[in-house]
PDB file of C-alpha atoms in Angstrom:
ATOM      1  CA  MET M 910       3.988  17.287  -5.453  1.00 84.00           C
ATOM      2  CA  LEU M 911       7.790  17.169  -5.306  1.00 82.00           C
ATOM      3  CA  SER M 912       7.815  16.009  -8.931  1.00 80.00           C
ATOM      4  CA  GLY M 913       6.316  19.371  -9.878  1.00 81.00           C
ATOM      5  CA  ARG M 914       2.919  17.845 -10.659  1.00 86.00           C
ATOM      6  CA  ARG M 915      -0.198  19.695  -9.530  1.00 85.00           C
ATOM      7  CA  LEU M 916      -2.881  17.203  -8.530  1.00 84.00           C
ATOM      8  CA  ASP M 917      -6.491  18.421  -8.550  1.00 81.00           C
ATOM      9  CA  LEU M 918      -7.856  16.712  -5.439  1.00 78.00           C
ATOM     10  CA  LEU M 919     -11.492  17.049  -6.505  1.00 78.00           C
ATOM     11  CA  ASP M 920     -10.893  15.753 -10.030  1.00 86.00           C
ATOM     12  CA  PRO M 921      -7.580  13.861 -10.006  1.00 85.00           C
ATOM     13  CA  SER M 922      -6.039  13.146 -13.398  1.00 89.00           C
ATOM     14  CA  PRO M 923      -3.965  10.016 -14.014  1.00 91.00           C
ATOM     15  CA  PHE M 924      -1.528  12.272 -15.911  1.00 91.00           C
ATOM     16  CA  ASP M 925      -0.641  14.064 -12.668  1.00 92.00           C
ATOM     17  CA  ILE M 926       0.235  10.913 -10.716  1.00 94.00           C
ATOM     18  CA  GLU M 927       3.855   9.763 -10.475  1.00 96.00           C
ATOM     19  CA  ILE M 928       5.151   6.653  -8.731  1.00 97.00           C
ATOM     20  CA  GLU M 929       8.013   8.679  -7.241  1.00 97.00           C
ATOM     21  CA  ASP M 930       5.528  10.987  -5.495  1.00 97.00           C
ATOM     22  CA  ILE M 931       3.572   7.994  -4.204  1.00 97.00           C
ATOM     23  CA  ALA M 932       6.700   6.259  -2.872  1.00 98.00           C
ATOM     24  CA  HIS M 933       7.998   9.448  -1.270  1.00 98.00           C
ATOM     25  CA  GLY M 934       4.689  10.210   0.419  1.00 97.00           C
ATOM     26  CA  LEU M 935       3.896   6.682   1.601  1.00 98.00           C
ATOM     27  CA  ALA M 936       7.384   6.265   3.072  1.00 98.00           C
ATOM     28  CA  ARG M 937       6.624   9.261   5.289  1.00 97.00           C
ATOM     29  CA  VAL M 938       3.072   8.337   6.318  1.00 97.00           C
ATOM     30  CA  ALA M 939       3.024   6.385   9.586  1.00 96.00           C
ATOM     31  CA  ARG M 940       0.716   3.462  10.219  1.00 96.00           C
ATOM     32  CA  TRP M 941      -1.130   3.600  13.558  1.00 93.00           C
ATOM     33  CA  ASN M 942      -0.687   7.399  13.516  1.00 90.00           C
ATOM     34  CA  GLY M 943       2.877   6.759  14.652  1.00 93.00           C
ATOM     35  CA  GLN M 944       1.778   5.120  17.917  1.00 93.00           C
ATOM     36  CA  THR M 945       4.269   2.284  17.546  1.00 95.00           C
ATOM     37  CA  ILE M 946       7.489   1.189  19.195  1.00 95.00           C
ATOM     38  CA  GLY M 947      10.888   1.524  17.585  1.00 92.00           C
ATOM     39  CA  GLU M 948      13.182   4.185  16.257  1.00 94.00           C
ATOM     40  CA  HIS M 949      11.173   4.589  13.050  1.00 96.00           C
ATOM     41  CA  ALA M 950       7.463   4.631  12.338  1.00 96.00           C
ATOM     42  CA  PHE M 951       6.113   1.714  10.340  1.00 97.00           C
ATOM     43  CA  SER M 952       5.350   3.424   7.046  1.00 98.00           C
ATOM     44  CA  VAL M 953       2.502   2.807   4.655  1.00 98.00           C
ATOM     45  CA  ALA M 954       5.151   2.104   1.998  1.00 98.00           C
ATOM     46  CA  GLN M 955       6.601  -0.772   4.026  1.00 98.00           C
ATOM     47  CA  HIS M 956       3.109  -1.972   4.945  1.00 98.00           C
ATOM     48  CA  SER M 957       2.228  -2.065   1.230  1.00 98.00           C
ATOM     49  CA  LEU M 958       5.279  -4.181   0.446  1.00 98.00           C
ATOM     50  CA  VAL M 959       4.220  -6.697   3.101  1.00 98.00           C
ATOM     51  CA  VAL M 960       0.596  -6.768   1.902  1.00 98.00           C
ATOM     52  CA  GLU M 961       1.743  -7.556  -1.642  1.00 98.00           C
ATOM     53  CA  GLU M 962       3.933 -10.367  -0.313  1.00 98.00           C
ATOM     54  CA  ILE M 963       1.128 -11.822   1.838  1.00 98.00           C
ATOM     55  CA  ALA M 964      -1.364 -11.675  -1.057  1.00 98.00           C
ATOM     56  CA  ALA M 965       1.053 -13.731  -3.165  1.00 98.00           C
ATOM     57  CA  HIS M 966       1.509 -16.177  -0.268  1.00 98.00           C
ATOM     58  CA  ILE M 967      -2.256 -16.642   0.063  1.00 98.00           C
ATOM     59  CA  ARG M 968      -2.686 -17.093  -3.679  1.00 98.00           C
ATOM     60  CA  PRO M 969       0.448 -18.626  -5.229  1.00 97.00           C
ATOM     61  CA  GLY M 970       0.794 -17.724  -8.882  1.00 97.00           C
ATOM     62  CA  LEU M 971      -1.013 -14.413  -8.431  1.00 98.00           C
ATOM     63  CA  GLU M 972      -0.702 -12.422 -11.655  1.00 98.00           C
ATOM     64  CA  PRO M 973       1.780  -9.525 -11.589  1.00 98.00           C
ATOM     65  CA  LYS M 974      -0.976  -6.994 -12.303  1.00 97.00           C
ATOM     66  CA  TRP M 975      -2.839  -8.059  -9.164  1.00 98.00           C
ATOM     67  CA  ARG M 976       0.399  -8.022  -7.182  1.00 98.00           C
ATOM     68  CA  LEU M 977       0.810  -4.455  -8.441  1.00 98.00           C
ATOM     69  CA  ALA M 978      -2.746  -3.703  -7.310  1.00 98.00           C
ATOM     70  CA  ALA M 979      -1.806  -5.031  -3.860  1.00 98.00           C
ATOM     71  CA  LEU M 980       1.317  -2.856  -3.766  1.00 98.00           C
ATOM     72  CA  LEU M 981      -0.803   0.176  -4.708  1.00 98.00           C
ATOM     73  CA  HIS M 982      -3.743  -0.674  -2.429  1.00 97.00           C
ATOM     74  CA  ASP M 983      -3.040   2.288  -0.118  1.00 96.00           C
ATOM     75  CA  ALA M 984      -1.473   4.556  -2.747  1.00 96.00           C
ATOM     76  CA  SER M 985      -4.155   7.226  -2.266  1.00 94.00           C
ATOM     77  CA  GLU M 986      -2.695   7.819   1.203  1.00 93.00           C
ATOM     78  CA  TYR M 987       0.249   9.656  -0.359  1.00 92.00           C
ATOM     79  CA  VAL M 988      -2.247  12.520  -0.689  1.00 89.00           C
ATOM     80  CA  ILE M 989      -4.800  11.966   2.084  1.00 83.00           C
ATOM     81  CA  GLY M 990      -2.727  10.242   4.767  1.00 78.00           C
ATOM     82  CA  ASP M 991      -3.576   7.077   6.689  1.00 74.00           C
ATOM     83  CA  MET M 992      -6.867   7.432   8.537  1.00 70.00           C
ATOM     84  CA  ILE M 993      -8.116   4.782  10.897  1.00 64.00           C
ATOM     85  CA  SER M 994     -11.266   2.973   9.754  1.00 63.00           C
ATOM     86  CA  PRO M 995     -13.627   4.385  12.428  1.00 59.00           C
ATOM     87  CA  PHE M 996     -12.668   7.914  11.400  1.00 61.00           C
ATOM     88  CA  LYS M 997     -13.229   7.118   7.713  1.00 62.00           C
ATOM     89  CA  SER M 998     -16.698   5.849   8.618  1.00 65.00           C
ATOM     90  CA  ALA M 999     -17.436   8.991  10.617  1.00 64.00           C
ATOM     91  CA  LEU M1000     -16.515  11.152   7.615  1.00 66.00           C
ATOM     92  CA  GLY M1001     -19.150   9.340   5.563  1.00 65.00           C
ATOM     93  CA  SER M1002     -19.777   8.937   1.857  1.00 66.00           C
ATOM     94  CA  GLY M1003     -18.105  12.202   0.835  1.00 69.00           C
ATOM     95  CA  TYR M1004     -14.738  10.929   1.985  1.00 69.00           C
ATOM     96  CA  LYS M1005     -15.303   7.523   0.383  1.00 77.00           C
ATOM     97  CA  ASP M1006     -16.218   9.153  -2.941  1.00 82.00           C
ATOM     98  CA  PHE M1007     -13.094  11.309  -2.819  1.00 81.00           C
ATOM     99  CA  GLU M1008     -10.921   8.291  -2.021  1.00 83.00           C
ATOM    100  CA  ALA M1009     -12.563   6.253  -4.804  1.00 88.00           C
ATOM    101  CA  ARG M1010     -11.886   8.977  -7.423  1.00 91.00           C
ATOM    102  CA  LEU M1011      -8.246   9.123  -6.406  1.00 92.00           C
ATOM    103  CA  GLU M1012      -7.901   5.315  -6.431  1.00 94.00           C
ATOM    104  CA  THR M1013      -9.461   5.166  -9.894  1.00 95.00           C
ATOM    105  CA  ALA M1014      -7.013   7.760 -11.226  1.00 96.00           C
ATOM    106  CA  ILE M1015      -4.099   5.814  -9.710  1.00 96.00           C
ATOM    107  CA  HIS M1016      -5.284   2.565 -11.277  1.00 97.00           C
ATOM    108  CA  VAL M1017      -5.713   4.148 -14.698  1.00 96.00           C
ATOM    109  CA  ARG M1018      -2.247   5.719 -14.415  1.00 96.00           C
ATOM    110  CA  PHE M1019      -0.666   2.303 -13.813  1.00 97.00           C
ATOM    111  CA  GLN M1020      -2.758   0.410 -16.385  1.00 95.00           C
ATOM    112  CA  LEU M1021      -4.905  -1.466 -13.882  1.00 97.00           C
ATOM    113  CA  PRO M1022      -8.684  -1.773 -14.203  1.00 96.00           C
ATOM    114  CA  PRO M1023     -10.360   1.351 -12.737  1.00 94.00           C
ATOM    115  CA  LYS M1024     -12.326  -0.928 -10.393  1.00 93.00           C
ATOM    116  CA  THR M1025     -10.559  -3.890  -8.847  1.00 95.00           C
ATOM    117  CA  PRO M1026     -12.482  -7.177  -9.253  1.00 96.00           C
ATOM    118  CA  GLN M1027     -14.195  -8.199  -6.023  1.00 97.00           C
ATOM    119  CA  THR M1028     -12.192 -11.427  -5.688  1.00 98.00           C
ATOM    120  CA  ILE M1029      -8.942  -9.438  -5.818  1.00 98.00           C
ATOM    121  CA  LYS M1030     -10.280  -6.780  -3.426  1.00 97.00           C
ATOM    122  CA  THR M1031     -11.175  -9.557  -0.985  1.00 98.00           C
ATOM    123  CA  LEU M1032      -7.711 -11.111  -1.324  1.00 98.00           C
ATOM    124  CA  ILE M1033      -5.963  -7.767  -0.763  1.00 98.00           C
ATOM    125  CA  LYS M1034      -8.183  -7.028   2.247  1.00 97.00           C
ATOM    126  CA  LYS M1035      -7.320 -10.410   3.731  1.00 98.00           C
ATOM    127  CA  ALA M1036      -3.600  -9.712   3.237  1.00 98.00           C
ATOM    128  CA  ASP M1037      -4.070  -6.203   4.664  1.00 97.00           C
ATOM    129  CA  ARG M1038      -5.701  -7.592   7.820  1.00 97.00           C
ATOM    130  CA  ALA M1039      -2.944 -10.194   8.188  1.00 97.00           C
ATOM    131  CA  CYS M1040      -0.320  -7.462   8.026  1.00 98.00           C
ATOM    132  CA  ALA M1041      -2.303  -5.435  10.582  1.00 97.00           C
ATOM    133  CA  TYR M1042      -2.281  -8.477  12.894  1.00 97.00           C
ATOM    134  CA  PHE M1043       1.538  -8.542  12.864  1.00 98.00           C
ATOM    135  CA  GLU M1044       1.747  -4.758  13.228  1.00 97.00           C
ATOM    136  CA  ALA M1045      -0.678  -4.753  16.154  1.00 97.00           C
ATOM    137  CA  THR M1046       1.112  -7.476  18.116  1.00 97.00           C
ATOM    138  CA  GLN M1047       4.687  -6.455  17.351  1.00 98.00           C
ATOM    139  CA  LEU M1048       4.506  -2.664  17.162  1.00 98.00           C
ATOM    140  CA  ALA M1049       1.264  -1.285  18.599  1.00 96.00           C
ATOM    141  CA  GLY M1050       1.045  -3.017  21.970  1.00 96.00           C
ATOM    142  CA  PHE M1051      -1.867  -5.382  21.259  1.00 96.00           C
ATOM    143  CA  GLU M1052      -2.093  -8.709  23.037  1.00 96.00           C
ATOM    144  CA  HIS M1053      -2.113 -11.759  20.762  1.00 94.00           C
ATOM    145  CA  LYS M1054      -5.718 -12.648  21.695  1.00 96.00           C
ATOM    146  CA  GLU M1055      -6.983  -9.110  21.088  1.00 96.00           C
ATOM    147  CA  SER M1056      -5.258  -8.926  17.719  1.00 95.00           C
ATOM    148  CA  LEU M1057      -6.762 -12.271  16.698  1.00 96.00           C
ATOM    149  CA  GLN M1058     -10.252 -11.030  17.612  1.00 96.00           C
ATOM    150  CA  ILE M1059      -9.890  -7.825  15.620  1.00 95.00           C
ATOM    151  CA  PHE M1060      -7.854  -8.913  12.593  1.00 95.00           C
ATOM    152  CA  GLY M1061      -8.161 -12.688  12.501  1.00 95.00           C
ATOM    153  CA  ALA M1062      -5.312 -15.171  12.208  1.00 94.00           C
ATOM    154  CA  PRO M1063      -2.601 -14.659   9.603  1.00 94.00           C
ATOM    155  CA  PRO M1064      -2.530 -17.171   6.754  1.00 96.00           C
ATOM    156  CA  PRO M1065      -1.063 -20.598   7.549  1.00 94.00           C
ATOM    157  CA  GLY M1066       2.626 -20.893   6.773  1.00 95.00           C
ATOM    158  CA  TYR M1067       3.277 -17.152   6.802  1.00 96.00           C
ATOM    159  CA  ASP M1068       5.259 -15.453   9.527  1.00 95.00           C
ATOM    160  CA  LEU M1069       6.740 -11.997   9.785  1.00 95.00           C
ATOM    161  CA  ILE M1070       9.150 -10.160  12.034  1.00 96.00           C
ATOM    162  CA  ILE M1071       8.663  -6.428  11.487  1.00 97.00           C
ATOM    163  CA  ASP M1072      11.634  -4.102  11.509  1.00 96.00           C
ATOM    164  CA  PRO M1073      10.407  -0.598  10.611  1.00 98.00           C
ATOM    165  CA  LEU M1074      12.635   0.993   7.985  1.00 98.00           C
ATOM    166  CA  PRO M1075      13.832   4.579   7.839  1.00 98.00           C
ATOM    167  CA  PRO M1076      11.779   6.580   5.308  1.00 98.00           C
ATOM    168  CA  ALA M1077      14.485   6.766   2.627  1.00 98.00           C
ATOM    169  CA  LEU M1078      14.955   2.988   2.640  1.00 98.00           C
ATOM    170  CA  ALA M1079      11.213   2.284   2.658  1.00 98.00           C
ATOM    171  CA  GLN M1080      10.853   4.634  -0.320  1.00 98.00           C
ATOM    172  CA  GLN M1081      13.705   2.927  -2.180  1.00 98.00           C
ATOM    173  CA  ARG M1082      12.325  -0.567  -1.600  1.00 98.00           C
ATOM    174  CA  TYR M1083       8.824   0.506  -2.668  1.00 98.00           C
ATOM    175  CA  LEU M1084      10.195   1.938  -5.911  1.00 98.00           C
ATOM    176  CA  GLU M1085      12.309  -1.161  -6.532  1.00 98.00           C
ATOM    177  CA  ARG M1086       9.295  -3.435  -6.096  1.00 98.00           C
ATOM    178  CA  TYR M1087       7.120  -1.213  -8.281  1.00 98.00           C
ATOM    179  CA  HIS M1088       9.654  -1.385 -11.108  1.00 97.00           C
ATOM    180  CA  VAL M1089       9.916  -5.193 -10.899  1.00 97.00           C
ATOM    181  CA  LEU M1090       6.130  -5.516 -11.082  1.00 97.00           C
ATOM    182  CA  ALA M1091       5.712  -2.786 -13.725  1.00 97.00           C
ATOM    183  CA  GLU M1092       8.215  -4.589 -15.923  1.00 96.00           C
ATOM    184  CA  ALA M1093       6.404  -7.912 -15.398  1.00 96.00           C
ATOM    185  CA  VAL M1094       3.075  -6.280 -16.283  1.00 95.00           C
ATOM    186  CA  GLY M1095       4.584  -4.543 -19.320  1.00 92.00           C
ATOM    187  CA  ILE M1096       4.048  -0.970 -18.152  1.00 91.00           C
ATOM    188  CA  ILE M1097       7.747  -0.268 -18.633  1.00 79.00           C
ATOM    189  CA  PRO M1098      10.066  -2.091 -21.038  1.00 71.00           C
ATOM    190  CA  ALA M1099      12.766  -4.241 -19.474  1.00 63.00           C
ATOM    191  CA  ALA M1100      15.487  -1.958 -20.875  1.00 53.00           C
ATOM    192  CA  ASP M1101      13.958   1.020 -19.062  1.00 50.00           C
ATOM    193  CA  ALA M1102      13.544  -0.738 -15.732  1.00 48.00           C
ATOM    194  CA  TRP M1103      14.868   1.241 -12.792  1.00 49.00           C
ATOM    195  CA  HIS M1104      17.730  -0.281 -10.859  1.00 50.00           C
ATOM    196  CA  THR M1105      19.514   0.866  -7.738  1.00 47.00           C
ATOM    197  CA  GLU M1106      23.219   1.545  -7.803  1.00 44.00           C
TER     198      GLU M1106
END
């Protein structure tokens, strides 16, 4: 990793996971394998910011730790990239086990439960699918009807106009949001919170 950490992919340690590495990697991983319109790819970092926002819209008053879980829901992709669901299924249980070990290490590193409660997983998945609906119709060439069939309707009262960010800005915004949530959760003291110049 650029931080100098060496992450054992078969047995990932929480001690080798840094938020800066996650933000850097996710800002450079393209959703839809880059098959989107616009000057910049829509990054997993920006996608994660939207998913966290949608989860809080669906469930007002969502605890900061679960908002942090939503922000980190695709964090493992800083190492393994963003694979489409059919390909993940084709790879089978070995891939899922690998991904689960990495997700557990990430959760432990950021003081979240190793396994996300099912109600929160369901909420995050719903927010993830809502974000995918907007991505599909605005960036990936899907018709509205087709996107509704695949991803379902976005939550009532939520709308989004996507403007894909350049990687450096997506990385910065991801880090900013992480630090706000980490402070709210108590992972970092308020005095140590990271602020942009």
